[in-house]
């Protein structure tokens, strides 16, 4: 109880955001999964921009260090890093990590080949006559994961880009991916003619929430979680999360030289 009272008071009294007056610096392990996280993008990607600004709201600055997903999780658990950016909500991970409040909520959808894929679906069994590409190692929801494991129409590929290429070429008919990632990859790597060969269909499969992952068992884990959640709440109330999403759609993170009105509401 004393710890919680101290934590609450500390969160209420933290300094105003300023790089020059930061009272705490954190190291966060991150991965290459554009547009959410990427060393090749402005602010290390869309999600990392939100994370850095949320911490800055509480007078905390962060340093992102990029590595593989598996290394990021292990390094954070061993205490080398204060958090991992980012992870979808996975209940099985709660034994080892705190999930922050949701940073974003994204739709997991089916992209289809316009000529060969279905126009819509209601049950996964509706897709049994269509070749479905999936990305090896991706964590799908339980229902879709069970369907993939049992299905005879499944084609596994190593990454999302390979699946999108296969979808455009007609080697597969259907591909589940979160809608924002699908949009970003299609905009980044494909021509208008290629993009016109695919589309997202309704309904969406599920809603996926993104989170900062803070390893449990560290002395300051709950403090870091509380600070981040407080800063994230401030960004939400200020309308900045909506603005950051708009900036992504306008190409700011991909092309930082592009002139956009960063501060408009």
CSV table of N, CA, C and O in Angstrom, one decimal, residues 132-137 140 145 148-149 151 153-159 162-163 172:
chain,number,residue,atom,x,y,z
A,132,UNK,N,-5.1,-19.8,-48.6
A,132,UNK,CA,-4.9,-18.7,-47.7
A,132,UNK,C,-3.4,-18.7,-47.3
A,132,UNK,O,-2.8,-19.6,-46.8
A,133,UNK,N,-2.8,-17.5,-47.6
A,133,UNK,CA,-1.4,-17.3,-47.2
A,133,UNK,C,-1.3,-16.8,-45.7
A,133,UNK,O,-2.2,-16.0,-45.3
A,134,UNK,N,-0.4,-17.3,-45.0
A,134,UNK,CA,-0.2,-16.9,-43.6
A,134,UNK,C,1.3,-16.6,-43.4
A,134,UNK,O,2.2,-17.2,-44.1
A,135,UNK,N,1.6,-15.8,-42.5
A,135,UNK,CA,3.0,-15.4,-42.2
A,135,UNK,C,3.5,-16.3,-41.0
A,135,UNK,O,2.9,-16.3,-39.9
A,136,UNK,N,4.6,-17.1,-41.3
A,136,UNK,CA,5.1,-18.0,-40.3
A,136,UNK,C,5.6,-17.2,-39.1
A,136,UNK,O,6.3,-16.2,-39.1
A,137,UNK,N,5.1,-17.7,-37.9
A,137,UNK,CA,5.5,-17.1,-36.6
A,137,UNK,C,4.6,-16.0,-36.1
A,137,UNK,O,4.7,-15.5,-35.0
A,140,UNK,N,-1.9,-15.2,-34.6
A,140,UNK,CA,-3.2,-14.9,-34.9
A,140,UNK,C,-4.1,-15.2,-33.7
A,140,UNK,O,-3.7,-15.8,-32.7
A,145,UNK,N,-6.1,-19.3,-35.6
A,145,UNK,CA,-4.9,-20.1,-35.4
A,145,UNK,C,-5.3,-21.6,-35.5
A,145,UNK,O,-4.6,-22.4,-36.1
A,148,UNK,N,-6.0,-22.4,-39.2
A,148,UNK,CA,-4.7,-22.5,-39.9
A,148,UNK,C,-4.1,-23.9,-39.6
A,148,UNK,O,-3.6,-24.5,-40.5
A,149,UNK,N,-4.1,-24.3,-38.4
A,149,UNK,CA,-3.4,-25.5,-38.0
A,149,UNK,C,-4.1,-26.7,-38.6
A,149,UNK,O,-3.4,-27.7,-39.1
A,151,UNK,N,-6.2,-26.6,-41.4
A,151,UNK,CA,-6.6,-26.4,-42.8
A,151,UNK,C,-5.6,-27.0,-43.8
A,151,UNK,O,-4.4,-27.0,-43.6
A,153,UNK,N,-5.8,-25.8,-46.9
A,153,UNK,CA,-5.6,-24.8,-47.9
A,153,UNK,C,-4.7,-23.7,-47.5
A,153,UNK,O,-4.7,-22.6,-48.1
A,154,UNK,N,-3.8,-24.0,-46.6
A,154,UNK,CA,-2.9,-23.0,-46.0
A,154,UNK,C,-1.5,-23.0,-46.7
A,154,UNK,O,-0.9,-24.1,-46.9
A,155,UNK,N,-1.0,-21.8,-47.1
A,155,UNK,CA,0.3,-21.6,-47.6
A,155,UNK,C,1.1,-20.7,-46.7
A,155,UNK,O,0.7,-19.6,-46.5
A,156,UNK,N,2.2,-21.2,-46.1
A,156,UNK,CA,3.0,-20.5,-45.2
A,156,UNK,C,4.1,-19.8,-45.9
A,156,UNK,O,4.8,-20.4,-46.7
A,157,UNK,N,4.3,-18.5,-45.6
A,157,UNK,CA,5.4,-17.7,-46.2
A,157,UNK,C,6.2,-17.1,-45.0
A,157,UNK,O,5.6,-16.9,-43.9
A,158,UNK,N,7.4,-16.6,-45.3
A,158,UNK,CA,8.3,-16.1,-44.3
A,158,UNK,C,7.9,-14.8,-43.8
A,158,UNK,O,8.3,-14.4,-42.6
A,159,UNK,N,7.3,-13.9,-44.6
A,159,UNK,CA,7.0,-12.6,-44.1
A,159,UNK,C,5.7,-12.0,-44.8
A,159,UNK,O,5.2,-12.6,-45.8
A,162,UNK,N,6.0,-11.1,-48.7
A,162,UNK,CA,6.0,-12.3,-49.6
A,162,UNK,C,4.5,-12.7,-49.8
A,162,UNK,O,4.1,-13.1,-50.9
A,163,UNK,N,3.7,-12.7,-48.8
A,163,UNK,CA,2.3,-13.0,-48.9
A,163,UNK,C,1.6,-12.0,-49.8
A,163,UNK,O,0.7,-12.4,-50.6
A,172,UNK,N,-2.0,-17.0,-54.1
A,172,UNK,CA,-2.9,-17.3,-53.0
A,172,UNK,C,-4.1,-16.4,-53.2
A,172,UNK,O,-4.0,-15.4,-54.0
